Amino acid sequence: MPTSVRGRFPPGRVTCALAVALLVLPLLAAPASAQIPGGGQQPTPEQAQEMLRTQPELLQQLRERLTQSGLTPDQVRARLRAAGYPENMLDSYVQGADTTQPAQLGPRTLDAVRALGVLSDQEADSLRLVDSTFVLSDSMQAVLDSIKRLRSDSLRADSLADSIAVLRGGLKQFGIETFRRSTTRFQAAQAGPVDENYRLGPGDVLVLILTGDVERSYTLEVTREGFVVIPQVGQVYVANLTLGQLQDQLYGRLGKAYSGIQRGAGARTRFQLSIARLRNIQVYVAGDVVRPGAYQISSAGTVLTALYAAGGPTSNGSFRQVQIRRGRALVDSLDLYDYLLRGSNPTDIRLQTGDVVFIPVHGSFASVTGQVLRPAIYELRPEETLRDAVAFAGGFDPSAVQARVTIHRILPPASRGPDGRARVVIAIGADQFAGGVVPAVPMAPGDSVTVHAVAARQRGFVTVRGNVYVEGEVGFTPGMRLSDAIRLAGGPKPDVYLPRILVTRMREDSSFVQLRSGFADSTGRVADDLVLEDLDEVRIFSRTTFRAEQYVAIVGGVRRPGRVPYSEGMTMRDVILLADGLTEDAEPQAEIARLPENRPAGALAVTVRVPLDSAAADAPLQPYDNVLVLRSGEWSLQRSVVLSGQVKTPGRYSLRSKTERLADVIERAGGLTDQAYAGGIEFYRSYVGSTPARTDEIRPVDPVARRDTARRGLPERVGIDLP
């Protein structure tokens, strides 16, 4: 097998992945018009079987799984014989087989391998043919996108069809996915215990245990003739007897051989009868089912066991009337909604060999959408009503208007009348919801039920905004007053503006009217305590709302220049601290530009110089003062020059003054070496915008390197003459 396939799937899923890729992916990857062998766009069972039979990788995997199981060839043949299969059926797969001969993958091979316990039910089930009712969609890209989102155990075609419908926004048919996923947990146990009503038959294995005066244990297998052979007792006919009936018979038969066995508390010897292994029975699943056919299930299996094995009803099958037929007689019928909605199995009929589980065509459908817990398409019986449909959908959700439901109905041909009207809308109003119970309105095939949501507009509140502790909406009650709403909002803050409270009210025509009130004093007592109405908006103001924002501006030699909120008593030192202090080039004085007192014509500001190293720095400032911390024009950080190349001591040199020249720096470096070419000094200077950076780089050129450069035809650097 290719490494890429092995690395993508775990060992237990390799067989499943290969089969799915062989059966599904070639069809999906080809264009819609592509033909498969044999013609058509969908493989027949014979074509799919041929595809499996001709894949050496799949056959090799089956051989490996049998080898890894540890079963010897004799053990494989014995188990096949006990399960009712030909004992040589898997000879070409077992250890030591001739792998050069082509192995044949027959129609019962997977069932035989599963009977050995080598393949799980899920793996074997995934290898079966896809649902024959599935037809590839015209939109191949939609199918491909669906495959990417589905798990490996959901790659059956029926699951793909259901998932694509959901992705496109459609409603799911209720219960359609329940039987789709392969599971082994629903398989009836192959070993006991079972109830006393279990009927025995050929293939069952019993265990008889004697305790008391006699200590013995016997394993009894029911023969094909329906007998078990008990040592010292003889043959006992058990076929078609329940476990309870056999126990009653054994009191008499065992009592003849063991005198201590008797009914009641005085028995000296007691016996216990149990089932060690259950036989398999063959039942048939037919009708509108995903995978119709014959299935071997445990004799303790029920109708649900057979339905899970067959994939459940198709979208055309009925969930409300699953029939159990024995011969020509209808034994019982099962309503799967009892199982899906309430988790109960209403039938206690145990299947027998030859029974037929038949799925007829579904009855009428009705869709339930809107504000219900489980929107879906539901199958309704003729006597079921709107009340049943809403109950199937889980009832109303909290946002539903529980007094308004709309039914869209397609009229039958006989009721359409001469005008040809085929669709009607039936409104179920509040007058029909007596006591909040959904009315029992008769339903028709194809009805679409819509449960409406409550209006998006909210009511029952008053909004309080502004200078209160808790702004927002407060619940409204009839008769609520303005003081009640303010109290629910936490009350006014201490700086509340007393003269005015605004109340905005919306009229019925959606226009607004402005009402006014105020506070009587600073305690928050309302002077005119208005009666509020629903949706009123109350606005409370602060005294600071009508006060201009006061500040002091500081610029110059500070770390964080800008505006600082003004506080009464603020000094020069305070505002410098709020600006994160002085910079290194700050002068110990500042200039304050202040608004003139009388504002004479043409005057903008008066200035005053304040030394920062005296008590004047603690002089109070006034609102809107502009503080300029003076900066020294002579102060700057060191500037350095990188001297490299043909100098005696290259390195980074700091300039001693702004007038220091190139020759001075080279002299400090010990001068040029003997190999230096003085006429080809390279000088580099980087700029930040239009300003030179703090570091220059000077490279005296090696003359040998210069000759090599000229020989290669490269441009020469511009030489800088020494002064």
XYZ file of C-alpha atoms in Angstrom:
723
model
C 0.000 0.000 0.000
C 1.312 3.531 -0.678
C 2.829 5.262 2.339
C 0.538 8.259 2.001
C -2.528 6.101 2.546
C -1.014 4.295 5.528
C -0.061 7.575 7.213
C -3.478 9.109 6.842
C -5.632 6.403 8.393
C -5.152 4.427 11.628
C -4.532 0.676 11.161
C -8.080 -0.277 12.115
C -9.583 2.018 9.469
C -7.364 1.243 6.471
C -9.800 -1.245 4.983
C -12.704 1.168 5.393
C -10.804 4.055 3.847
C -9.750 1.996 0.805
C -13.234 0.777 0.097
C -14.780 4.229 0.420
C -12.135 5.718 -1.843
C -12.693 2.959 -4.433
C -16.476 3.279 -4.470
C -17.188 6.980 -3.921
C -14.257 9.193 -4.816
C -13.841 8.074 -8.470
C -17.432 9.052 -9.114
C -17.137 12.431 -7.406
C -13.827 13.381 -9.001
C -15.101 12.748 -12.542
C -17.319 15.215 -14.378
C -21.054 14.646 -14.306
C -21.037 13.269 -17.796
C -18.238 10.753 -17.168
C -19.128 7.132 -17.765
C -18.067 4.294 -15.494
C -17.369 0.786 -16.738
C -20.583 -0.708 -17.923
C -22.217 2.623 -18.707
C -24.273 5.012 -16.624
C -23.251 7.314 -13.804
C -23.782 5.019 -10.817
C -22.189 1.575 -10.212
C -24.386 -1.457 -10.111
C -23.770 -3.962 -7.268
C -21.952 -6.227 -9.749
C -19.673 -3.387 -10.871
C -18.877 -2.365 -7.307
C -18.125 -5.987 -6.401
C -15.785 -6.231 -9.391
C -14.004 -3.047 -8.261
C -13.363 -4.586 -4.836
C -12.301 -7.928 -6.284
C -9.615 -6.378 -8.489
C -7.886 -4.322 -5.796
C -4.742 -6.133 -4.525
C -4.211 -3.569 -1.737
C -7.602 -4.324 -0.171
C -7.078 -8.083 -0.373
C -3.630 -7.739 1.164
C -5.095 -5.774 4.053
C -7.575 -8.558 4.802
C -4.699 -11.036 4.826
C -2.728 -8.829 7.236
C -5.695 -8.442 9.586
C -6.196 -12.220 9.755
C -2.472 -12.738 10.384
C -2.413 -10.103 13.160
C -5.398 -11.742 14.877
C -3.204 -14.680 15.993
C -5.727 -17.282 14.805
C -4.324 -20.483 13.343
C -5.824 -21.844 10.104
C -7.561 -24.615 12.098
C -9.082 -22.061 14.472
C -10.316 -19.973 11.542
C -11.973 -23.003 9.940
C -13.548 -24.058 13.250
C -15.054 -20.635 13.862
C -16.365 -20.395 10.326
C -17.963 -23.824 10.659
C -19.595 -22.831 13.988
C -20.951 -19.615 12.442
C -22.523 -21.481 9.525
C -20.008 -20.563 6.815
C -17.995 -22.951 4.608
C -14.859 -23.801 6.564
C -12.552 -23.244 3.583
C -14.061 -19.861 2.732
C -11.016 -17.862 3.935
C -8.244 -20.311 3.103
C -6.676 -17.859 0.628
C -6.337 -15.219 3.372
C -4.977 -17.170 6.358
C -1.334 -17.369 7.396
C 0.732 -19.570 5.110
C -1.613 -19.241 2.145
C -0.248 -18.968 -1.373
C -0.317 -15.196 -1.920
C 0.638 -15.539 -5.568
C -2.800 -16.898 -6.359
C -5.505 -14.233 -6.789
C -7.942 -14.272 -3.856
C -11.633 -13.843 -4.554
C -13.642 -11.388 -2.472
C -17.097 -12.970 -2.489
C -20.370 -11.366 -1.409
C -20.235 -13.035 2.058
C -16.502 -12.587 2.707
C -16.888 -9.476 4.860
C -19.603 -11.089 6.982
C -17.378 -14.122 7.487
C -14.404 -11.975 8.552
C -16.639 -10.050 10.937
C -17.887 -13.324 12.449
C -14.265 -14.131 13.342
C -14.001 -10.867 15.300
C -11.198 -9.581 13.045
C -13.210 -6.730 11.525
C -15.454 -4.584 13.694
C -19.080 -4.129 12.694
C -18.342 -0.507 11.842
C -15.484 -1.412 9.487
C -17.389 -4.187 7.768
C -20.483 -2.003 7.469
C -18.477 0.796 5.840
C -17.326 -1.654 3.143
C -20.853 -2.388 1.992
C -22.385 -0.823 -1.082
C -23.642 2.729 -0.922
C -27.356 3.436 -0.703
C -28.887 2.449 -4.027
C -31.422 5.263 -3.674
C -28.737 7.947 -3.820
C -28.291 9.842 -7.065
C -25.322 12.141 -7.560
C -26.187 15.813 -7.498
C -25.683 17.979 -10.557
C -23.527 20.259 -8.419
C -20.426 18.091 -7.953
C -18.609 20.814 -6.031
C -21.293 20.809 -3.338
C -20.815 17.067 -2.867
C -17.034 17.445 -2.648
C -17.362 20.207 -0.048
C -19.718 18.016 1.961
C -17.232 15.115 1.991
C -14.547 17.326 3.495
C -16.798 18.218 6.409
C -18.067 14.702 7.156
C -16.275 12.126 9.298
C -15.079 8.867 7.873
C -17.960 6.955 9.476
C -20.522 9.168 7.680
C -19.411 8.622 4.087
C -22.488 6.735 2.998
C -24.362 8.310 0.169
C -27.579 8.705 2.155
C -25.746 10.687 4.848
C -24.206 12.864 2.145
C -27.601 13.627 0.671
C -29.032 14.577 4.074
C -26.032 16.760 4.952
C -26.131 18.576 1.603
C -29.806 19.395 2.174
C -29.005 20.894 5.573
C -26.109 22.943 4.151
C -28.478 24.419 1.596
C -30.803 25.605 4.343
C -33.487 22.932 4.054
C -35.235 21.156 6.910
C -34.234 17.634 7.849
C -36.727 14.831 7.978
C -37.030 13.927 11.631
C -35.194 10.731 12.555
C -33.552 10.262 9.147
C -30.015 10.314 10.616
C -30.693 8.018 13.566
C -29.956 4.768 11.758
C -27.361 6.151 9.346
C -24.242 5.899 11.462
C -22.780 2.470 11.895
C -22.637 1.284 15.495
C -21.877 -1.979 17.273
C -23.349 -0.918 20.582
C -26.870 -1.665 19.453
C -26.071 -5.255 18.482
C -27.708 -7.675 20.881
C -25.265 -9.514 23.137
C -23.967 -12.842 21.872
C -23.858 -14.157 25.448
C -26.401 -14.160 28.266
C -28.104 -13.255 30.399
C -31.528 -13.186 28.760
C -35.002 -13.012 30.224
C -37.147 -16.076 30.915
C -39.220 -15.440 27.777
C -36.278 -16.140 25.471
C -37.115 -19.052 23.156
C -34.406 -21.631 22.639
C -33.395 -23.024 19.294
C -30.633 -24.905 17.439
C -27.258 -23.240 17.959
C -27.873 -21.933 21.482
C -25.345 -23.049 24.089
C -26.601 -23.553 27.667
C -24.720 -23.912 30.935
C -26.228 -26.150 33.650
C -24.669 -25.838 37.122
C -25.530 -28.224 40.007
C -24.657 -27.201 43.586
C -25.253 -28.798 46.995
C -24.941 -32.574 47.434
C -23.795 -32.721 43.816
C -21.263 -30.262 42.389
C -21.277 -30.419 38.616
C -21.244 -28.141 35.568
C -22.352 -29.076 32.033
C -22.137 -27.138 28.755
C -25.126 -28.094 26.595
C -25.422 -27.164 22.909
C -28.844 -27.321 21.283
C -28.549 -29.678 18.320
C -30.100 -29.153 14.909
C -32.918 -31.477 15.991
C -33.660 -29.236 19.004
C -32.254 -31.497 21.759
C -29.676 -31.110 24.519
C -27.983 -34.133 26.034
C -27.552 -34.038 29.843
C -25.269 -36.701 31.345
C -27.216 -39.243 33.499
C -30.468 -37.639 32.321
C -30.470 -38.135 28.542
C -31.981 -36.132 25.726
C -34.214 -33.173 26.573
C -36.186 -31.477 23.798
C -35.812 -27.719 24.194
C -36.556 -26.214 20.761
C -39.130 -23.398 20.879
C -39.304 -23.604 24.684
C -38.745 -20.463 26.697
C -35.978 -20.452 29.261
C -38.587 -20.441 32.025
C -40.450 -23.440 30.573
C -37.212 -25.437 30.323
C -36.407 -24.729 33.961
C -39.816 -26.105 34.972
C -39.190 -29.294 32.950
C -35.737 -29.794 34.448
C -37.129 -30.094 37.966
C -38.792 -33.320 36.921
C -36.024 -34.697 34.665
C -33.132 -33.850 36.975
C -35.079 -35.010 40.037
C -35.093 -38.577 38.677
C -31.283 -38.634 38.509
C -30.516 -36.500 41.569
C -32.860 -37.108 44.501
C -31.863 -33.901 46.244
C -33.367 -31.701 43.525
C -36.821 -30.478 44.419
C -38.787 -27.268 44.595
C -38.808 -25.251 47.787
C -36.407 -24.415 50.579
C -35.701 -28.050 51.587
C -33.822 -28.950 48.393
C -30.366 -30.453 49.051
C -29.266 -29.952 45.460
C -30.003 -26.884 43.374
C -29.444 -26.135 39.708
C -28.954 -22.956 37.700
C -29.550 -22.657 33.948
C -28.079 -19.832 31.861
C -27.206 -19.021 28.250
C -23.512 -19.225 27.369
C -23.873 -18.285 23.698
C -26.830 -17.148 21.644
C -27.482 -18.444 18.163
C -27.676 -16.246 15.094
C -30.909 -15.942 13.165
C -31.495 -14.697 9.631
C -34.105 -12.017 9.092
C -35.063 -10.008 6.038
C -35.422 -6.236 5.824
C -37.415 -5.042 2.831
C -39.323 -2.039 1.545
C -38.094 1.556 1.568
C -34.952 0.862 3.581
C -31.401 2.044 2.892
C -29.863 -1.434 2.488
C -32.584 -4.050 1.980
C -31.548 -7.679 2.209
C -30.963 -10.631 4.528
C -29.139 -10.092 7.818
C -27.757 -12.406 10.447
C -28.420 -10.987 13.898
C -28.442 -12.353 17.398
C -31.490 -14.390 18.372
C -32.025 -11.845 21.160
C -32.236 -9.069 18.593
C -35.298 -6.909 18.060
C -36.755 -4.917 15.198
C -34.464 -2.036 16.068
C -31.450 -4.340 15.733
C -32.458 -5.213 12.174
C -33.144 -1.562 11.294
C -29.733 -0.430 12.540
C -28.087 -3.171 10.509
C -30.005 -2.127 7.372
C -29.412 1.625 7.782
C -33.010 2.500 8.657
C -35.784 3.841 6.424
C -34.979 5.968 3.411
C -36.514 9.392 2.914
C -39.446 7.602 1.239
C -39.910 5.082 4.052
C -42.356 5.295 6.931
C -41.183 5.855 10.496
C -44.685 5.414 11.889
C -45.592 1.896 10.729
C -42.702 -0.583 10.624
C -44.282 -3.994 9.968
C -43.100 -7.377 11.304
C -44.295 -10.239 9.109
C -43.973 -13.950 9.851
C -45.014 -15.975 6.872
C -48.174 -14.359 5.512
C -49.266 -12.994 8.885
C -48.684 -9.484 10.184
C -47.289 -10.123 13.677
C -46.937 -6.556 14.907
C -46.091 -3.008 13.833
C -43.734 -0.468 15.371
C -44.005 3.321 15.594
C -40.415 4.586 15.596
C -41.518 7.961 16.974
C -42.112 6.230 20.336
C -38.434 5.271 20.281
C -37.114 8.566 18.874
C -39.206 10.928 21.012
C -39.684 8.994 24.254
C -36.965 6.345 24.160
C -39.420 3.480 24.520
C -39.685 0.248 22.499
C -43.425 -0.369 22.273
C -43.149 -3.920 20.918
C -41.837 -6.926 22.813
C -41.927 -9.186 19.761
C -38.640 -11.075 19.446
C -37.612 -11.818 15.888
C -37.326 -15.360 14.635
C -35.513 -16.892 11.680
C -37.319 -15.998 8.458
C -39.120 -12.930 9.833
C -39.495 -9.956 7.484
C -39.169 -6.356 8.691
C -41.024 -4.317 6.084
C -40.863 -0.514 5.696
C -43.856 0.785 3.691
C -44.026 4.155 1.952
C -44.406 7.057 4.352
C -47.660 8.767 5.152
C -48.337 12.510 4.989
C -45.607 14.969 5.963
C -45.839 18.340 7.705
C -42.975 20.744 8.345
C -42.737 22.720 11.584
C -40.513 25.818 11.530
C -40.027 28.996 13.503
C -39.761 29.307 17.260
C -39.852 25.632 18.231
C -37.133 23.566 19.866
C -36.729 21.046 17.029
C -37.690 22.396 13.577
C -37.966 19.505 11.132
C -40.262 17.589 8.767
C -42.532 15.149 10.596
C -44.620 12.235 9.432
C -48.179 12.464 10.702
C -50.876 9.865 11.024
C -54.364 10.733 9.724
C -55.762 11.307 13.220
C -52.909 13.554 14.413
C -53.415 17.330 14.669
C -51.511 20.585 15.030
C -51.104 19.850 18.739
C -49.244 16.629 17.941
C -47.032 18.328 15.307
C -45.917 21.054 17.742
C -45.312 18.412 20.416
C -43.136 16.417 17.992
C -41.110 19.598 17.426
C -40.390 19.881 21.147
C -42.930 22.616 21.848
C -42.474 26.386 21.833
C -39.132 27.950 22.635
C -39.020 30.973 25.012
C -39.131 33.521 22.162
C -42.335 32.138 20.589
C -45.655 33.938 20.510
C -47.658 31.179 22.130
C -50.888 32.490 20.697
C -50.168 32.746 16.995
C -49.408 29.967 14.499
C -49.704 30.060 10.704
C -50.382 27.013 8.509
C -49.580 27.153 4.787
C -51.637 24.486 3.027
C -51.831 23.097 -0.485
C -55.456 22.292 -1.256
C -56.320 18.906 -2.763
C -57.511 19.060 -6.396
C -61.169 18.562 -5.465
C -61.114 21.645 -3.181
C -59.423 24.153 -5.474
C -62.602 25.490 -7.058
C -63.125 27.094 -10.446
C -60.604 29.895 -9.835
C -57.785 27.351 -9.514
C -56.629 28.603 -6.117
C -54.305 25.894 -4.819
C -52.685 27.456 -1.736
C -54.274 28.943 1.358
C -52.996 30.367 4.640
C -54.709 29.389 7.875
C -54.101 31.697 10.854
C -54.472 30.211 14.315
C -55.161 33.177 16.601
C -55.111 33.811 20.317
C -58.820 32.993 20.679
C -58.096 29.362 19.744
C -55.309 28.907 22.336
C -57.569 28.196 25.281
C -55.489 28.095 28.452
C -52.265 28.313 26.436
C -52.835 24.840 24.920
C -52.204 24.325 21.203
C -55.566 23.655 19.512
C -56.245 20.291 17.898
C -56.564 21.681 14.364
C -56.704 18.863 11.752
C -53.652 18.649 9.512
C -53.441 17.947 5.785
C -50.631 16.374 3.728
C -47.902 18.896 2.898
C -48.851 21.445 5.578
C -46.157 23.907 6.625
C -46.512 25.163 10.193
C -44.792 28.400 11.255
C -44.555 29.441 14.915
C -43.937 33.190 15.127
C -41.537 35.033 17.416
C -42.354 37.868 19.755
C -41.846 41.357 18.360
C -38.290 42.677 18.435
C -39.414 45.964 19.993
C -39.030 45.918 23.773
C -41.429 47.560 26.179
C -41.850 47.814 29.918
C -38.864 50.025 30.784
C -37.768 53.595 31.393
C -34.284 54.833 30.465
C -32.319 56.997 32.927
C -29.173 58.665 31.587
C -26.709 61.268 32.769
C -25.364 62.096 36.213
C -26.613 59.025 38.142
C -24.656 56.115 39.552
C -26.195 53.382 37.355
C -27.223 54.548 33.885
C -29.491 52.449 31.689
C -32.928 50.878 31.562
C -35.049 50.299 34.660
C -38.231 48.287 34.787
C -41.456 50.214 34.341
C -44.569 49.665 36.404
C -47.869 51.560 36.006
C -47.936 54.615 38.265
C -44.124 54.897 38.459
C -42.934 58.405 39.255
C -39.800 60.273 38.309
C -38.294 59.856 41.786
C -38.802 56.067 41.592
C -36.850 55.802 38.322
C -33.992 57.962 39.684
C -33.817 55.855 42.854
C -33.660 52.612 40.803
C -30.778 54.180 38.824
C -28.756 54.643 42.035
C -29.708 58.260 42.696
C -27.987 61.483 41.567
C -24.281 62.146 42.078
C -23.148 64.957 44.433
C -22.370 67.385 41.583
C -25.879 67.094 40.138
C -27.345 70.130 38.376
C -30.413 70.938 40.463
C -32.539 73.294 38.323
C -33.416 70.949 35.470
C -34.391 67.317 34.741
C -35.554 66.511 31.198
C -38.099 63.793 30.444
C -38.558 62.867 26.747
C -41.811 61.043 25.899
C -42.911 59.454 22.628
C -46.530 59.918 21.563
C -48.637 57.294 19.783
C -47.821 58.882 16.402
C -44.071 58.448 17.152
C -43.549 62.176 17.718
C -41.836 63.376 20.905
C -42.788 65.806 23.666
C -40.365 67.378 26.177
C -41.294 67.469 29.889
C -39.279 69.199 32.629
C -38.677 68.912 36.335
C -35.853 69.629 38.811
C -34.376 68.776 42.188
C -35.622 70.624 45.252
C -32.267 70.370 47.075
C -28.946 68.515 47.040
C -30.487 65.456 48.763
C -32.002 64.378 45.441
C -35.625 65.183 46.318
C -37.589 65.897 43.122
C -39.533 69.135 43.059
C -42.171 68.143 40.476
C -42.499 64.349 40.730
C -43.939 63.502 37.310
C -45.853 60.275 36.597
C -43.831 58.411 33.984
C -45.021 56.354 31.048
C -43.551 53.324 29.305
C -40.445 54.081 27.195
C -39.838 57.545 28.759
C -36.219 58.756 28.762
C -34.990 60.716 31.787
C -31.891 62.937 31.451
C -30.056 64.257 34.557
C -27.200 66.763 34.200
C -24.011 67.573 36.093
C -22.750 71.034 36.997
C -19.526 70.220 35.171
C -21.527 69.834 31.964
C -21.821 73.623 31.683
C -18.262 74.363 32.785
C -15.473 74.791 30.241
C -12.619 72.346 30.577
C -9.664 74.123 32.230
C -6.084 73.148 31.485
C -2.454 74.228 31.548
C -0.219 73.681 28.507
C 3.483 72.863 28.936
C 6.058 72.571 26.124
C 9.811 72.798 25.666
C 12.308 70.858 27.741
C 9.930 68.309 29.328
C 9.574 64.613 28.593
C 5.837 64.620 27.852
C 4.689 67.999 26.538
C 0.991 68.733 26.122
C -2.081 69.753 28.059
C -2.496 68.984 31.751
C -5.965 69.241 33.401
C -5.979 72.262 35.674
C -6.540 71.892 39.400
C -6.914 74.801 41.801
C -3.589 75.545 43.502
C -1.472 73.915 40.768
C 2.102 75.238 40.679
C 4.909 75.258 38.134
C 6.633 72.373 39.898
C 3.393 70.360 39.826
C 2.884 70.710 36.099
C 6.540 69.763 35.403
C 6.083 66.589 37.450
C 2.859 65.782 35.584
C 4.840 66.178 32.325
C 7.293 63.455 33.549
C 10.065 65.912 34.437
C 12.702 67.894 32.573
C 14.875 66.725 29.687
C 18.707 66.851 29.715
C 18.869 70.044 27.646
C 16.373 71.994 29.785
C 17.436 75.394 31.118
C 16.643 76.187 34.776
C 13.999 78.720 33.828
C 10.619 78.841 32.162
C 8.373 81.397 30.548
C 4.672 81.583 31.420
C 2.260 83.076 28.873
C -0.918 84.121 30.684
C -4.182 85.634 29.543
C -4.322 89.372 30.388
C -6.813 90.341 33.070
C -8.700 93.116 31.303
C -8.121 91.878 27.750
C -7.105 95.224 26.197
C -7.512 95.572 22.473
C -4.902 93.647 20.549
C -3.398 91.999 23.664
C -3.133 88.209 23.487
C -0.998 87.291 26.492
C 1.431 88.568 29.099
C 4.659 86.661 29.769
C 6.732 86.228 32.864
C 10.061 84.420 33.380
C 10.247 82.076 36.354
C 13.495 80.468 37.579
C 13.062 76.761 38.238
C 15.719 76.528 40.953
C 14.026 78.900 43.402
C 10.863 79.250 45.399
C 9.265 80.873 42.362
C 8.854 77.381 40.904
C 6.105 76.803 43.495
C 4.147 79.858 42.411
C 0.515 78.929 41.553
C -0.573 78.770 37.955
C -3.808 79.997 36.472
C -6.166 78.255 34.024
C -5.011 78.295 30.375
C -1.406 79.222 31.236
C 1.122 78.211 28.561
C 4.415 77.130 30.155
C 7.581 77.039 28.031
C 10.559 75.343 29.652
C 13.534 76.870 27.918
C 16.083 74.601 26.228
C 19.813 75.143 25.776
C 20.871 75.608 22.170
C 24.484 74.616 22.979
C 23.751 71.264 24.560
C 23.925 68.105 22.502
C 25.026 64.501 22.856
C 28.395 63.279 21.612
C 28.884 62.771 17.920
C 31.121 59.959 16.753
C 33.044 59.006 13.636
C 33.854 55.411 12.632
C 37.354 55.208 11.188
C 38.154 51.938 9.418
C 40.386 50.599 6.689
C 44.032 51.584 6.234
C 44.602 53.547 9.464
C 46.882 52.502 12.276
C 44.231 52.396 15.026
C 40.764 52.096 13.499
C 37.714 52.521 15.730
C 34.847 54.796 16.789
C 36.067 58.303 17.733
C 33.946 60.992 19.387
C 34.359 64.510 18.010
C 35.965 67.001 20.341
C 34.254 69.990 18.789
C 31.897 70.929 16.001
C 34.865 72.273 14.005
C 37.031 69.167 14.138
C 38.123 68.113 10.647
C 38.845 64.806 8.916
C 42.600 65.272 9.202
C 42.295 65.759 12.962
C 40.468 62.451 13.348
C 43.009 60.567 11.212
C 45.809 62.105 13.224
C 44.157 60.882 16.446
C 44.042 57.426 14.868
C 47.825 57.422 14.324
C 47.691 58.364 10.672
C 47.474 56.273 7.555
C 49.268 52.987 7.047
C 51.897 52.471 4.374
C 49.395 50.681 2.168
C 46.784 53.456 2.331
C 45.799 55.328 -0.821
C 45.271 58.854 0.419
C 43.562 59.960 -2.752
C 40.773 57.417 -2.458
C 39.347 57.910 0.999
C 35.677 56.880 1.096
C 33.376 59.008 3.218
C 29.869 57.846 4.199
C 27.231 59.921 5.925
C 23.679 58.810 6.680
C 20.823 61.244 6.987
C 17.573 61.197 8.927
C 15.431 63.294 6.654
C 17.599 66.301 5.841
C 19.567 66.102 9.113
C 22.965 64.322 9.238
C 23.083 61.363 11.585
C 25.416 61.344 14.572
C 27.894 58.872 13.030
C 30.095 59.234 9.934
C 32.245 56.457 8.482
C 35.632 56.984 6.774
C 37.458 54.229 4.860
C 40.979 54.812 3.492
C 41.301 52.508 0.465
C 43.930 49.783 -0.050
C 45.731 50.568 -3.368
C 45.875 46.872 -4.286
C 42.140 46.612 -3.878
C 41.804 49.802 -5.928
C 43.813 48.280 -8.801
C 41.666 45.138 -8.681
C 38.549 47.271 -8.786
C 39.806 49.170 -11.833
C 40.817 45.918 -13.551
C 37.252 44.577 -13.104
C 35.816 47.739 -14.621
C 33.915 48.771 -11.467
C 33.293 52.498 -10.788
C 35.850 54.164 -8.477
C 34.933 55.923 -5.260
C 35.295 59.716 -5.129
C 38.511 60.667 -3.338
C 38.454 63.269 -0.586
C 41.672 65.347 -0.357
C 43.218 65.901 3.011
C 43.095 69.524 4.082
